Each structure stands twice: as C-alpha cells, then as structure tokens.
GROMACS .gro file of C-alpha atoms in nm:
model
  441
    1UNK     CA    1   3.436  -6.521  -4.898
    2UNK     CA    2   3.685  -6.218  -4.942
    3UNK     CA    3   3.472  -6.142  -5.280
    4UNK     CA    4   3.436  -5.800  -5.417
    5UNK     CA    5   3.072  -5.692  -5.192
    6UNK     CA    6   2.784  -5.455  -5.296
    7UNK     CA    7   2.669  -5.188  -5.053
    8UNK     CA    8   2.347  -4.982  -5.050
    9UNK     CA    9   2.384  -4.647  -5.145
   10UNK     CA   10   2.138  -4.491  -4.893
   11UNK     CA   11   2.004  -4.634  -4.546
   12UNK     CA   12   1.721  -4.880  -4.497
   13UNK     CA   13   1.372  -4.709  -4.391
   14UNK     CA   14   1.279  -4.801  -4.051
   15UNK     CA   15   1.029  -5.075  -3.983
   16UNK     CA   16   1.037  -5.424  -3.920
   17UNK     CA   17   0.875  -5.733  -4.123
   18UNK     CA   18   0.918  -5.852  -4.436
   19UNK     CA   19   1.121  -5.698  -4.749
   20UNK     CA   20   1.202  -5.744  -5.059
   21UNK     CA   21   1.463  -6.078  -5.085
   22UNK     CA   22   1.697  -5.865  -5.295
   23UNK     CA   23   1.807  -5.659  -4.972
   24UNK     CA   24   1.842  -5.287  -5.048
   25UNK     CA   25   2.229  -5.288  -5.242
   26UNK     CA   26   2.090  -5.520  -5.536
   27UNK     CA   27   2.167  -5.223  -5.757
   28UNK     CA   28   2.483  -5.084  -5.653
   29UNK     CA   29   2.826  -5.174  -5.823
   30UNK     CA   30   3.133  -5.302  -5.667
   31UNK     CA   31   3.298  -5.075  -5.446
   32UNK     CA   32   3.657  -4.918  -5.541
   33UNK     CA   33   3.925  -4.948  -5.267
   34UNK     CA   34   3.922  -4.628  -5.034
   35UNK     CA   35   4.120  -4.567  -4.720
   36UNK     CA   36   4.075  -4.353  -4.448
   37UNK     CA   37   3.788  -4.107  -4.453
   38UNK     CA   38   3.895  -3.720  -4.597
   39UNK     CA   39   3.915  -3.503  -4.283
   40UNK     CA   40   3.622  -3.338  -4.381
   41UNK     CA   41   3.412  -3.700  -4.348
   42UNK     CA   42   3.572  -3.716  -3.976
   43UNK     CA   43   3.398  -3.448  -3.805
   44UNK     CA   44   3.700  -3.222  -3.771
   45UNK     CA   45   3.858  -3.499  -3.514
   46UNK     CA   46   3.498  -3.526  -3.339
   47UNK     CA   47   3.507  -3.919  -3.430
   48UNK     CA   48   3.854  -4.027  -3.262
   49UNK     CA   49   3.714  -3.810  -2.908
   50UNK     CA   50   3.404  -3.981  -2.888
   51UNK     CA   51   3.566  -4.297  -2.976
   52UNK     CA   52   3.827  -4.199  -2.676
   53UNK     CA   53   3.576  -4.130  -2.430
   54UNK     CA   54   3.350  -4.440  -2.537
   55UNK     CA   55   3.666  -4.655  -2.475
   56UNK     CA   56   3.720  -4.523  -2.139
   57UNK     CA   57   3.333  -4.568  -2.033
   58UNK     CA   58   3.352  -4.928  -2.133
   59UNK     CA   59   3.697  -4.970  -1.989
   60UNK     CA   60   3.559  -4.818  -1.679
   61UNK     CA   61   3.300  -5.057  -1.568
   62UNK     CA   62   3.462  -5.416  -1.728
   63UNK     CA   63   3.790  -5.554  -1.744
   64UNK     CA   64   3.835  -5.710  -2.076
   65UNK     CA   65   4.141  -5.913  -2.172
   66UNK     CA   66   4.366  -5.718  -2.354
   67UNK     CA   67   4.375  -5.312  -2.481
   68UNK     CA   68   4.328  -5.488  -2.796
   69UNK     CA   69   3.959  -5.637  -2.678
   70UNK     CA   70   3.869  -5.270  -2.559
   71UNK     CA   71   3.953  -5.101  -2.911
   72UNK     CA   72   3.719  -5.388  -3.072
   73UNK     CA   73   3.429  -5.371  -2.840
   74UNK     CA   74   3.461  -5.005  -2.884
   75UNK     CA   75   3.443  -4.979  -3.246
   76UNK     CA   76   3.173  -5.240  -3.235
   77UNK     CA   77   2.953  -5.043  -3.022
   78UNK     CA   78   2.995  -4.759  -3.282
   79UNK     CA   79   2.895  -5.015  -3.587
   80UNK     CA   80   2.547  -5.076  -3.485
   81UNK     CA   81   2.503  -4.742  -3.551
   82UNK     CA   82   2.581  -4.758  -3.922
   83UNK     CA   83   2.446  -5.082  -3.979
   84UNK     CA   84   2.189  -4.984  -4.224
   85UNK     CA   85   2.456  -4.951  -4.523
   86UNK     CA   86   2.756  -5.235  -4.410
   87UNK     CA   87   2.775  -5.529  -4.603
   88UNK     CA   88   2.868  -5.716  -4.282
   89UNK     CA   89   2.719  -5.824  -3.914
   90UNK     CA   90   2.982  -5.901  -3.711
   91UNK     CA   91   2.884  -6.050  -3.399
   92UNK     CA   92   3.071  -6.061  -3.043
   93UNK     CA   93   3.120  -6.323  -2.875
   94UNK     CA   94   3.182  -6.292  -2.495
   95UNK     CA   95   3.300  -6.623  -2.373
   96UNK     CA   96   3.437  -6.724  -2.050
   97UNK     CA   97   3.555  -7.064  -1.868
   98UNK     CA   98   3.306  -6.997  -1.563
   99UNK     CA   99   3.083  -6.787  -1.392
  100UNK     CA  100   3.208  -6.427  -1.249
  101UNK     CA  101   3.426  -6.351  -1.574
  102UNK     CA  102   3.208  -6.051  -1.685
  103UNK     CA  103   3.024  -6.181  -1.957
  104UNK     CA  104   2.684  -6.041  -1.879
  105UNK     CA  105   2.842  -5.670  -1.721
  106UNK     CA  106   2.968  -5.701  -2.099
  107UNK     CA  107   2.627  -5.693  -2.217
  108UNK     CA  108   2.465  -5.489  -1.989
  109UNK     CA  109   2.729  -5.182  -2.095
  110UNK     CA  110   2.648  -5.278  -2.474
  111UNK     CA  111   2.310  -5.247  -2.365
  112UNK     CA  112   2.282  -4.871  -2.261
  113UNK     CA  113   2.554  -4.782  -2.583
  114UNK     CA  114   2.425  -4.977  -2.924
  115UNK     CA  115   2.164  -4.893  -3.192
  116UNK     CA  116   1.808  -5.034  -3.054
  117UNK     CA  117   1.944  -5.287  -2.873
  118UNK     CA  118   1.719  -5.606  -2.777
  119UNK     CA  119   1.806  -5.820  -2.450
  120UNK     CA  120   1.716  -6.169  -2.445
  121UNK     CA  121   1.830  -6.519  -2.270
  122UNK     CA  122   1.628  -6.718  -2.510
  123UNK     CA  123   1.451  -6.667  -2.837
  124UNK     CA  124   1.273  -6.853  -3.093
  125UNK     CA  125   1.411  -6.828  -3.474
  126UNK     CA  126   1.027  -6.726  -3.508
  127UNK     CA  127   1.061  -6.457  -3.250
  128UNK     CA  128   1.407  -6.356  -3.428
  129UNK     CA  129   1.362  -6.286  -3.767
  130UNK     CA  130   1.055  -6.095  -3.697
  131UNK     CA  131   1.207  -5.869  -3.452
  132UNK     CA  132   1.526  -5.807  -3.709
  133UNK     CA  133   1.324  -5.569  -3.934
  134UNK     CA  134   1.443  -5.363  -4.232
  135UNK     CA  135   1.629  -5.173  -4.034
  136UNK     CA  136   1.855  -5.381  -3.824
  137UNK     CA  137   1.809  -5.374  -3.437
  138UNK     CA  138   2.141  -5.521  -3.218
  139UNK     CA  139   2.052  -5.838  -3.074
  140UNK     CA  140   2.200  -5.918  -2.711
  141UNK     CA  141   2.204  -6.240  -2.583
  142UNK     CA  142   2.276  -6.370  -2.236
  143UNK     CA  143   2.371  -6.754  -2.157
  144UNK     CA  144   2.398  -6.844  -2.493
  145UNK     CA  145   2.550  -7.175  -2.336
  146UNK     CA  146   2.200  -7.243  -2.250
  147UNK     CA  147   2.082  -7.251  -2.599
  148UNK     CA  148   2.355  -7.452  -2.749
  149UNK     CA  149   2.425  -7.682  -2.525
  150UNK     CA  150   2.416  -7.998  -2.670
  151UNK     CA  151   2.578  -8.076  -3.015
  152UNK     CA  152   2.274  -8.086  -3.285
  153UNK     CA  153   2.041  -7.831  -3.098
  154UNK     CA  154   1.892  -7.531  -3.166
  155UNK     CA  155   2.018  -7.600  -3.583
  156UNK     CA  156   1.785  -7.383  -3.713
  157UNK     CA  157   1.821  -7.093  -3.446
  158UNK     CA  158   2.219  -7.109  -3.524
  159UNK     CA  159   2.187  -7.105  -3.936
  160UNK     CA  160   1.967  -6.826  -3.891
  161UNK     CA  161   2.268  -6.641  -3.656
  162UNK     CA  162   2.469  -6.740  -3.928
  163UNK     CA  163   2.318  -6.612  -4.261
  164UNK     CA  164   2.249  -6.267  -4.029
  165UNK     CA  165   2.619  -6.243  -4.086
  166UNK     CA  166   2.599  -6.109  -4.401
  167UNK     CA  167   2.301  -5.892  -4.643
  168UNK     CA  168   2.078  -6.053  -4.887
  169UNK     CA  169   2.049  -6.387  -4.663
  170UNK     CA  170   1.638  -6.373  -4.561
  171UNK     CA  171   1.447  -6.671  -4.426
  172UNK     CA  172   1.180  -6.733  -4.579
  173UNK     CA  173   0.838  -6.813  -4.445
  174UNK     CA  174   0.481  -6.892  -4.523
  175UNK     CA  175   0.297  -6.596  -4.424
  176UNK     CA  176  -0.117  -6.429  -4.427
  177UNK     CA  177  -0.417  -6.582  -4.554
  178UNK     CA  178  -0.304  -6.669  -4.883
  179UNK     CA  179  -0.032  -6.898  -4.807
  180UNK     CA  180   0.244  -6.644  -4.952
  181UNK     CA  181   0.589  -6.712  -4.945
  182UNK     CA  182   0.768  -6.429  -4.781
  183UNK     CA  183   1.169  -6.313  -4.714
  184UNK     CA  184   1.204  -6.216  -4.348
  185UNK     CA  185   1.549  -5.987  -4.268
  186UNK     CA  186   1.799  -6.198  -4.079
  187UNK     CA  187   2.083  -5.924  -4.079
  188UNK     CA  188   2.139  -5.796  -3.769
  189UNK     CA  189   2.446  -5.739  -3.508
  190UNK     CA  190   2.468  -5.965  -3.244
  191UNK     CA  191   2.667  -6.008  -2.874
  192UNK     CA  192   2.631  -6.362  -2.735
  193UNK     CA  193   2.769  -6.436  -2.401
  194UNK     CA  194   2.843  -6.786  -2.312
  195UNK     CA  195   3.022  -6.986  -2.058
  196UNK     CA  196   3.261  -7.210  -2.280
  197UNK     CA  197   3.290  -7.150  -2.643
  198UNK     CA  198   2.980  -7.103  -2.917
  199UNK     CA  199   2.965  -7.316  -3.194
  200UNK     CA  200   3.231  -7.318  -3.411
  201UNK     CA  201   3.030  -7.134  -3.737
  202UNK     CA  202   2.955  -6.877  -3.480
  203UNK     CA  203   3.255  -6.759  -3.378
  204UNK     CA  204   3.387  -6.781  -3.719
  205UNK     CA  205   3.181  -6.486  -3.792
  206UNK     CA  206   3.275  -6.309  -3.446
  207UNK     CA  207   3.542  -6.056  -3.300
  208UNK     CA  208   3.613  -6.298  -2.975
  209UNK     CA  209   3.629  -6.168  -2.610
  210UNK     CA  210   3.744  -6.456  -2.431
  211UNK     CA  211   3.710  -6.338  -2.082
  212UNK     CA  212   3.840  -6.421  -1.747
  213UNK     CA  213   3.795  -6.314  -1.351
  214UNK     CA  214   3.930  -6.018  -1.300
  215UNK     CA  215   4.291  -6.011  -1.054
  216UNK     CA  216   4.278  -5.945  -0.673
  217UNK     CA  217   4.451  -5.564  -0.783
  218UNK     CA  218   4.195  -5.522  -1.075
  219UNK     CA  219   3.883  -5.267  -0.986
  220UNK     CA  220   3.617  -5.157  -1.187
  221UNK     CA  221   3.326  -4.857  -1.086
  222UNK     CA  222   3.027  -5.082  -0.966
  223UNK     CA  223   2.745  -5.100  -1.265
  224UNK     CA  224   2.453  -4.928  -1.124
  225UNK     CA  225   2.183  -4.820  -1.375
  226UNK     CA  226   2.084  -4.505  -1.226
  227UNK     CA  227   2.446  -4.384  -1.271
  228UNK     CA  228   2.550  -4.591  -1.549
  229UNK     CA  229   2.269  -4.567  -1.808
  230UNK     CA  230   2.237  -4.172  -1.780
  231UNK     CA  231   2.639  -4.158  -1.869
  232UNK     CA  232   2.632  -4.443  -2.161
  233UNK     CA  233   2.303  -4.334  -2.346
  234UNK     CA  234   2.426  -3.962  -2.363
  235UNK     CA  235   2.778  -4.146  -2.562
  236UNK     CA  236   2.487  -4.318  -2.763
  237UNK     CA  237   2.314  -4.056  -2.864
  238UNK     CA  238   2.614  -3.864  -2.976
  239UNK     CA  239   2.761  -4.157  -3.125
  240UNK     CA  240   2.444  -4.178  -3.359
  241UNK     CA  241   2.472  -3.811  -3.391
  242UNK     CA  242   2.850  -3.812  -3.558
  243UNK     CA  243   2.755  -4.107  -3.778
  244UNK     CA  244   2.400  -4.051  -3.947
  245UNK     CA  245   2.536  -3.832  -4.149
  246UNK     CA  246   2.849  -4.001  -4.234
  247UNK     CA  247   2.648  -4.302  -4.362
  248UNK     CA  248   2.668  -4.265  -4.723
  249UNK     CA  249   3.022  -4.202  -4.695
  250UNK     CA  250   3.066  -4.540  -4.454
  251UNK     CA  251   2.859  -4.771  -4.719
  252UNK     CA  252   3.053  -4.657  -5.006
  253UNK     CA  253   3.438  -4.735  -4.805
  254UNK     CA  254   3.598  -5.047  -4.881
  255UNK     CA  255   3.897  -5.011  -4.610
  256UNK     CA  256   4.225  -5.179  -4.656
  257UNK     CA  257   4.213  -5.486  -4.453
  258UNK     CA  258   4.548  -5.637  -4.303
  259UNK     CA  259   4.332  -5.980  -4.279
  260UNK     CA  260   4.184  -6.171  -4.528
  261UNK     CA  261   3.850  -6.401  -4.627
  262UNK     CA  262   3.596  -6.398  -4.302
  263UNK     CA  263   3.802  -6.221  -4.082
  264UNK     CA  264   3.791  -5.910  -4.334
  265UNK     CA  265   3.417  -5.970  -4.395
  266UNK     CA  266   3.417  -5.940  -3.945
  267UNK     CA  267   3.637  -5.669  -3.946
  268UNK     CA  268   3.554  -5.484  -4.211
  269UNK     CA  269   3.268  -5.297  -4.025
  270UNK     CA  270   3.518  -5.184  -3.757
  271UNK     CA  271   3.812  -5.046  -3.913
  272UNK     CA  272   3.504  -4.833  -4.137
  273UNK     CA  273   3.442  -4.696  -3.816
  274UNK     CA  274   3.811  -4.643  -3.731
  275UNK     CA  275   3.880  -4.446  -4.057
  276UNK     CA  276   3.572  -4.221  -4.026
  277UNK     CA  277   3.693  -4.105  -3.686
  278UNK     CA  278   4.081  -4.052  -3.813
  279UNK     CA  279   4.357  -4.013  -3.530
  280UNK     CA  280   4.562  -4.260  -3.374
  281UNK     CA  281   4.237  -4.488  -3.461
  282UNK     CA  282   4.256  -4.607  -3.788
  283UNK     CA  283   4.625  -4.768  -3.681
  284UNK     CA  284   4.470  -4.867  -3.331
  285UNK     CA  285   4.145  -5.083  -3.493
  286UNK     CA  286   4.445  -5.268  -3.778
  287UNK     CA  287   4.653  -5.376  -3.483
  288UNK     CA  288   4.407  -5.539  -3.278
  289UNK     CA  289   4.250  -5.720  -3.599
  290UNK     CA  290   4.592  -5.877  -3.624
  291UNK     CA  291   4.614  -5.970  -3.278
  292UNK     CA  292   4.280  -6.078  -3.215
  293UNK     CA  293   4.276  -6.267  -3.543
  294UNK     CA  294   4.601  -6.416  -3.503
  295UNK     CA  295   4.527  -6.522  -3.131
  296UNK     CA  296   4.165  -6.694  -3.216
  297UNK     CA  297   4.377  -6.899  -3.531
  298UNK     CA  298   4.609  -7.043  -3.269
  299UNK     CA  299   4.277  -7.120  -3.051
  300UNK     CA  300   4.124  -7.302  -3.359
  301UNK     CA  301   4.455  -7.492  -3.409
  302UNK     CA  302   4.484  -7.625  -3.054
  303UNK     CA  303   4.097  -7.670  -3.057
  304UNK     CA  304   4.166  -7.914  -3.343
  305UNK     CA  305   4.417  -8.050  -3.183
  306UNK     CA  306   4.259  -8.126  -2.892
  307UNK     CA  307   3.983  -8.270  -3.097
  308UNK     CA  308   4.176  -8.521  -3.291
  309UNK     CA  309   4.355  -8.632  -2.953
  310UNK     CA  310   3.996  -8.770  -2.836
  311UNK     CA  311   3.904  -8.954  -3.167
  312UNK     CA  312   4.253  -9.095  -3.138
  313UNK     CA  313   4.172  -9.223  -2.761
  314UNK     CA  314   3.822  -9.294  -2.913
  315UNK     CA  315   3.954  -9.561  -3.144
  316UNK     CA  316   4.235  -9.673  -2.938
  317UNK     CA  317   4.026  -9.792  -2.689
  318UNK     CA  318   3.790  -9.920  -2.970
  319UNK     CA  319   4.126 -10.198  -3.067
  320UNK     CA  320   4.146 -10.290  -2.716
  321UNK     CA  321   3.841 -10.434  -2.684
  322UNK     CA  322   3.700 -10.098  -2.487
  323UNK     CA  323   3.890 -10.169  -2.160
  324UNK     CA  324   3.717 -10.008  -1.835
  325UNK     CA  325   4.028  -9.830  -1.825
  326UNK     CA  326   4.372  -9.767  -2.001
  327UNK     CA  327   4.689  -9.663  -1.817
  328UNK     CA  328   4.854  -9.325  -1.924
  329UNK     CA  329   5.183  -9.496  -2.040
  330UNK     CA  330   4.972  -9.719  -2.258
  331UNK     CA  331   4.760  -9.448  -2.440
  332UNK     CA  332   5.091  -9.233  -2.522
  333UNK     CA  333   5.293  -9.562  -2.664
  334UNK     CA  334   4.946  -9.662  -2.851
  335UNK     CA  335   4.986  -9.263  -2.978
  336UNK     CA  336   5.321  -9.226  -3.063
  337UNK     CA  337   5.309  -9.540  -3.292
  338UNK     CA  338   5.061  -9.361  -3.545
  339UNK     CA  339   5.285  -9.268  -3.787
  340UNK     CA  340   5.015  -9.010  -3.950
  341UNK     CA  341   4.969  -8.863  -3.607
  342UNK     CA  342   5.101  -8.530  -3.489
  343UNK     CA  343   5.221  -8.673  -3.132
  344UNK     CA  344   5.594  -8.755  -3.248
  345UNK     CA  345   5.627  -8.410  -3.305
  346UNK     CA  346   5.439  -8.243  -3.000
  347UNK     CA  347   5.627  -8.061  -2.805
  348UNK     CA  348   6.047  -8.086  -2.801
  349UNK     CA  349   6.080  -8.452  -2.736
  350UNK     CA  350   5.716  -8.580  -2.839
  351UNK     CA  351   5.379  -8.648  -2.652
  352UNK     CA  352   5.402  -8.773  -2.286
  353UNK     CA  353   5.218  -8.862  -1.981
  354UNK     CA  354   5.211  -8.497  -1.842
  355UNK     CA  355   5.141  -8.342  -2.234
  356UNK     CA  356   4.814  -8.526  -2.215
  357UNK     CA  357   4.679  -8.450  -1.892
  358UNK     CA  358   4.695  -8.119  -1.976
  359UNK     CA  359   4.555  -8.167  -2.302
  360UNK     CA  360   4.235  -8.351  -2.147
  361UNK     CA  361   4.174  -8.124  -1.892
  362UNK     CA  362   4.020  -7.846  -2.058
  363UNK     CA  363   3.736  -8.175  -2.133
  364UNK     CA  364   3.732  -8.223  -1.753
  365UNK     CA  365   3.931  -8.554  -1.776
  366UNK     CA  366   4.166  -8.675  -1.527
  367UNK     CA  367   4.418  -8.940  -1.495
  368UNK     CA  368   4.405  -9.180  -1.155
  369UNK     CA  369   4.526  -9.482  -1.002
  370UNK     CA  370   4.387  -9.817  -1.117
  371UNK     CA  371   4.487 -10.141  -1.098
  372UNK     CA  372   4.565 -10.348  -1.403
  373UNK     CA  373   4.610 -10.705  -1.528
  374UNK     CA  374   4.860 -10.916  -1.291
  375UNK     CA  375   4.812 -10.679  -1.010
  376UNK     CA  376   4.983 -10.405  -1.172
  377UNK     CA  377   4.909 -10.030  -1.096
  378UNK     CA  378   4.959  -9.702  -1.276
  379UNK     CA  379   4.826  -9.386  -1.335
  380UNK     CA  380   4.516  -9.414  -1.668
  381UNK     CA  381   4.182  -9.304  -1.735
  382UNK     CA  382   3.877  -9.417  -1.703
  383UNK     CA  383   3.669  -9.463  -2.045
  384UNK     CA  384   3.350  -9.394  -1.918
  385UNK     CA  385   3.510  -9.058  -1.840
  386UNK     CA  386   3.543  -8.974  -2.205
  387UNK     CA  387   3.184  -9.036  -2.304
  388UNK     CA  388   3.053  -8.721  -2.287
  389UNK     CA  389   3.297  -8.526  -2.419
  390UNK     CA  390   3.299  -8.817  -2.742
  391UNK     CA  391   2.936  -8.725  -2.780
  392UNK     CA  392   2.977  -8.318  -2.768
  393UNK     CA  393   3.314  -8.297  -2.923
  394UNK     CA  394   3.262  -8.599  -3.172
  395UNK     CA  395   2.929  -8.624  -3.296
  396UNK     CA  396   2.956  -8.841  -3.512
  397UNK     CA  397   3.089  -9.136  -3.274
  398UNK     CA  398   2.766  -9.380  -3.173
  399UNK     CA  399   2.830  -9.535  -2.864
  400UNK     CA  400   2.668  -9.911  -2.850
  401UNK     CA  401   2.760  -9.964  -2.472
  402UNK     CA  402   3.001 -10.294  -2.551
  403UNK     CA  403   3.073 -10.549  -2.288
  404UNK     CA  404   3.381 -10.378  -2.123
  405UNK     CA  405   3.723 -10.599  -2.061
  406UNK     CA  406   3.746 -10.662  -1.711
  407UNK     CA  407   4.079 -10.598  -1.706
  408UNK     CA  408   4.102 -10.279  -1.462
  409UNK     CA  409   3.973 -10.174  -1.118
  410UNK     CA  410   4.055  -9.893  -0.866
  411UNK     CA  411   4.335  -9.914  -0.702
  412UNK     CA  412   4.124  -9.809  -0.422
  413UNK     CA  413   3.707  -9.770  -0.380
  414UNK     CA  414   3.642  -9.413  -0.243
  415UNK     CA  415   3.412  -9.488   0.089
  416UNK     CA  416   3.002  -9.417   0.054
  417UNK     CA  417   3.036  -9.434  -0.398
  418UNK     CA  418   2.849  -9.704  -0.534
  419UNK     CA  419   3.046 -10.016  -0.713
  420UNK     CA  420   3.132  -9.986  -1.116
  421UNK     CA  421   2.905 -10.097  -1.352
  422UNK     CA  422   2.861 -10.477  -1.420
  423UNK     CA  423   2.978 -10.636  -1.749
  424UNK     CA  424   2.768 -10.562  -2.003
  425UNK     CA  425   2.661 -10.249  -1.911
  426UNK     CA  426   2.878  -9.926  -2.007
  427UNK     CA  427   2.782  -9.637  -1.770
  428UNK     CA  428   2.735  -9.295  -1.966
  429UNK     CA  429   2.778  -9.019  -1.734
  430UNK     CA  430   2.906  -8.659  -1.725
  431UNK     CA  431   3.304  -8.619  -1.665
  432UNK     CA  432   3.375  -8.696  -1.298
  433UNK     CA  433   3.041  -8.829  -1.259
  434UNK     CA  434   2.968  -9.146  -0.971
  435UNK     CA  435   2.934  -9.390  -1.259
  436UNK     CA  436   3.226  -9.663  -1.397
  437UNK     CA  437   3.577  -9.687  -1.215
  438UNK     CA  438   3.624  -9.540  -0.891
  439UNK     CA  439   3.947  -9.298  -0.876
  440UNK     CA  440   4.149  -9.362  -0.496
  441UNK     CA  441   4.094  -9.038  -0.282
   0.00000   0.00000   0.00000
C-alpha cells in the first residue's frame, strides 16, 4: 500500500451487475499532490455548514467516544456520496464490549444520512456482490458478531469485504447460459456493527468506533423515525446536492495525509471531504486521523500482546504435562524465565500475579482457589478455561484432549455443579462454563 493510485476522471453510470474488470480509472494517470480545495470548489463555505450541522444531528441522537469519533463518522457519512470517483472504501466499524453501547442507533442514523444505503444482519457473498453495482451502494450491517463468530467462518464473505476496500478488485463468477466468466463490483462503503472486535483484516481497512454505554449524566434525543428520518434525509439530500458537482474536483485530489500506508488509503476519502468543505475542517478531519490512528495502533499492540500471553500459557502447560490446573505464582515464574519473552519488561518491575489477571480477563478468564500437590493451595487457573479462547484466538493450536495430571482440585466444590472430568477426558467448554475444575464460591 501507500502507492501512487489512479482515479476515474468522471462518475460511474448507475446500475448494478457486472462491469468491465478494469474498473472505470484504468485510463487515468497518477494523480499530482493537491491540498485543500480553491474556495471556489467549496461552495462559498456551504461545505464546512452542512458538515457543522450534520455533526450536530449525529451528535444529537448517539454518544460516540470521543469529538474525534464524531468528526470521522461525519465525514464518512459525506463520502458515500462521492464514492463513484475515490480510489478508496473505507469501512466503519462500530464495535462495542456488550449490548446497550449504541452500535445499531449508529447504524440506524447512517441509515437515514448515506448514499443508497442497504440494511442487512446477514448476507450471502452471492447476495453481496450483486447488490454492489457499478455504482456503489453503502452497505450497513448489523451483528456482524453473528457472522464472524468463529475463527475460519464466513472466509469468503470477509475476502470479499476486503477486496471492496479498494477499486479494480471484482469477483469473478460464472454467469448466463454460456458458462461466461464475469467480474462482479465488490467496491462499496461499508458500517459493520459488532459486539467484540471484527476480524483483524477488517478493521485494518476501517476508521474504528469502539463504543461504550453511555454515563448516568449522558442524554441523547430518543431515535424515533417519524421525527428522525424527515430531519436526516433533508441533510442527505443536501449533502448530495453540495457534492455532485464537486466530484470531478474530489477524484482528481490527492490530500496531504499526516498517516501513512492503509491508514492513508482509509483516510484518504475523509480528509477529501474535509478539504472540499474548507473551514476549521480540513485541520479538524487531520487531527482525529492522528488520534484515531494512533489509538487503534496501541489497540493492535496490546491485542498482540495479549495474544502471545495465551500461546505462552498454551505451551507452558503443554511442558507440564497439561495439569488440570496451574497456580498463578507458577505461570508468572514459568513466564519470566523466557528470556525472548516480553514479561521481564512489562510493566515497572516485570509481569506479576495481578498483571495477568487483568491481562486474561478481557478472554473471560479468571484466577481461583485450588488445591495443589501436598495439600497446598493458591490462587491458578483452570486449563480447561483457556480452551476456547486457544481455539478463537489461536487457530492454529489442535487440541488432542491429553490425559490431564491429577495434580489439582478445588479447594472447594460449589454445591448442585457436577464433579470434574475423569482422567482421560479433557472437557472443552466456553470460559466459565460447568465443565473441568470447580472454582470455591
């Protein structure tokens, strides 16, 4: 990425189906470096009061996480309107850690404000590419955790999400009576709202609105669509209005990006947007790239982090002969020791009992009492506990269900849960689940 892109010099026709492979910029040249759109491209400061008011409608009915979020959401709206001549889909991703964060209110907004939107909680890749069309439609889509789910699913459904990312990426398909092969559109904006994260390849591609519920002091105006849509289709209409004819000028910009690689491939699309409309937004749509940007790099770092920690527990148990369980003090020594390892440096003084509970809880594993060889007991983890998160977060791990060392047992059996497993037998069970040891109450 971060290669010199082509851009078509006039918008796509409208229709849907199949087009030529080459996409509609095969012909154009490279694009010389251009800042901000000449007052006379911005509408006489038109652009930067729509974009004001747009902000405040969105701002109005969902809390998002930072000013920063709003400006991006903002802008995006606005980019579905141009898509037709960007090089660029960016998609959103609207991610939460439960239920009642605002994820779908997200969508519903984005609903009454982008260019032809289409609402879905499930789709085919068949169904998707043929709805794309030559000239792109915004796809919506709602529990998104639904479809990816499981490490390994839905592959072709998320490649498809992915090449959409950028022009000149078609699927091809065997199509009509003659057995022809034919290049289906994939490029299209997309929202995805999901509890937990996407798949990483997906939100490498996305601007990020990691959600959360709102405060006790935080109020929004109640979403009701005989209020709301009136309101947010009159902004669309005279979004599309200030930009149709400030397309040509949009595919042939090539903004100064204060990110590089991907990111400017994401961004790109927005801070076009932000220099057409002039004002305070141009300045406005760089900081939040930075921010946003610079906040989902620290996510992918302790993501990583997190990751190696359980293929470190992974084979750590694997040289003790897979013990039912393994006390907390034991796993942090056994950590420590790995001289390659980041844990000596973790933190001021190095990894310790209380670094790694917190570490494992965002995987819904806890420590508990047990009781070990000799009668001894401490605080530890189950193993069992760590199977499903192995299999999500670690693929590539293949569990064979080894005869467990009988070497640890609950310090106390919680009344009415059945007993642990017997030898021979490894219990694979969600996190927390009734199978393997027994935490005390």
């Amino acid at each position: 990425m971060g290669t010199d892109t082509l851009v078509a010099g006039t918008a796509q026709q409208e229709g849907t189906g199949p087009v030529d492979a080459r996409g509609p910029d095969q012909e154009a040249g490279p694009r010389p470096p251009r800042g901000p759109a000449a007052p006379s491209e911005q509408g006489s400061g038109e652009g930067a009061e729509l974009l004001d008011e747009l902000r405040a409608a969105i701002g109005k009915y969902v809390v998002l996480p930072s000013d920063e979020a709003l400006t991006a959401v903002t802008l995006w709206v606005a980019a579905t309107h141009i898509q037709s001549v960007l090089q660029h889909a960016p998609r959103l991703a609207v991610v939460g850690p439960t239920k009642g964060c605002g994820k779908s209110r997200v969508l519903d907004v984005l609903h009454e404000t982008v260019h032809q939107p289409i609402m879905t909680v499930n789709m085919s890749t068949a169904v998707l590419f043929r709805v794309i069309g030559k000239n792109p439609r915004t796809i919506l889509v709602d529990e998104a955790d639904t479809i990816f789910s499981k490490a390994g699913e839905n592959e072709e459904l998320r490649g498809l999400l992915n090449a959409g990312h950028q022009r000149n990426r078609p699927a091809w398909r065997i199509s009509g009576p003659e057995h022809k092969p034919t290049p289906y559109p994939t490029f299209a904006m997309a929202a995805l709202a999901s509890i937990g994260d996407l798949p990483d390849t997906i939100t490498d591609r996305a601007v990020v609105l990691r959600m959360q519920k709102r405060k006790p002091g935080e109020k929004v105006t109640p979403f009701r669509s005989r209020y709301a849509t009136p309101e947010l289709n009159a902004l669309r209409d005279k979004l599309a209005a200030w930009l149709r004819p400030l397309r040509g000028t949009a595919g042939r910009m090539a903004p100064t990006m204060p990110v590089e690689d991907r990111a400017a491939d994401t961004w790109e699309p927005l801070v076009i947007i932000a220099d057409l409309a002039g004002g305070h937004w141009p300045a406005r749509a760089r900081a939040a790239c930075v921010a946003m940007t610079r906040y989902e790099a620290v996510q992918d770092e302790q993501t990583n982090l997190k990751t190696r920690l359980l293929r470190d527990i992974h084979r750590i148990f694997e040289t003790h002969g897979n013990p039912e369980a393994m006390s907390s003090l034991d796993l942090v020594t056994t950590l420590l020791q790995d001289a390659d390892a980041p844990w000596a440096e973790h933190g001021t003084k190095g990894l310790n009992a209380h670094h790694l509970g917190n570490m494992l809880r965002d995987f819904g594993i806890s420590p508990a009492n047990y009781r070990f060889d000799k009668g001894r007991q401490a605080k530890g983890y189950a193993r069992n506990r760590f199977l499903d998160s192995w299999a999500r977060h670690c693929p590539d791990f293949t569990e064979t269900a080894p005869a467990p060392a009988h070497d640890a047992t609950p310090a106390h059996r919680a009344q009415g849960k059945p007993p642990a497993a017997p030898a021979g037998q490894l219990p694979v069970g969600p996190p927390g689940g009734p199978t393997g040891p027994t935490p005390a109450r």
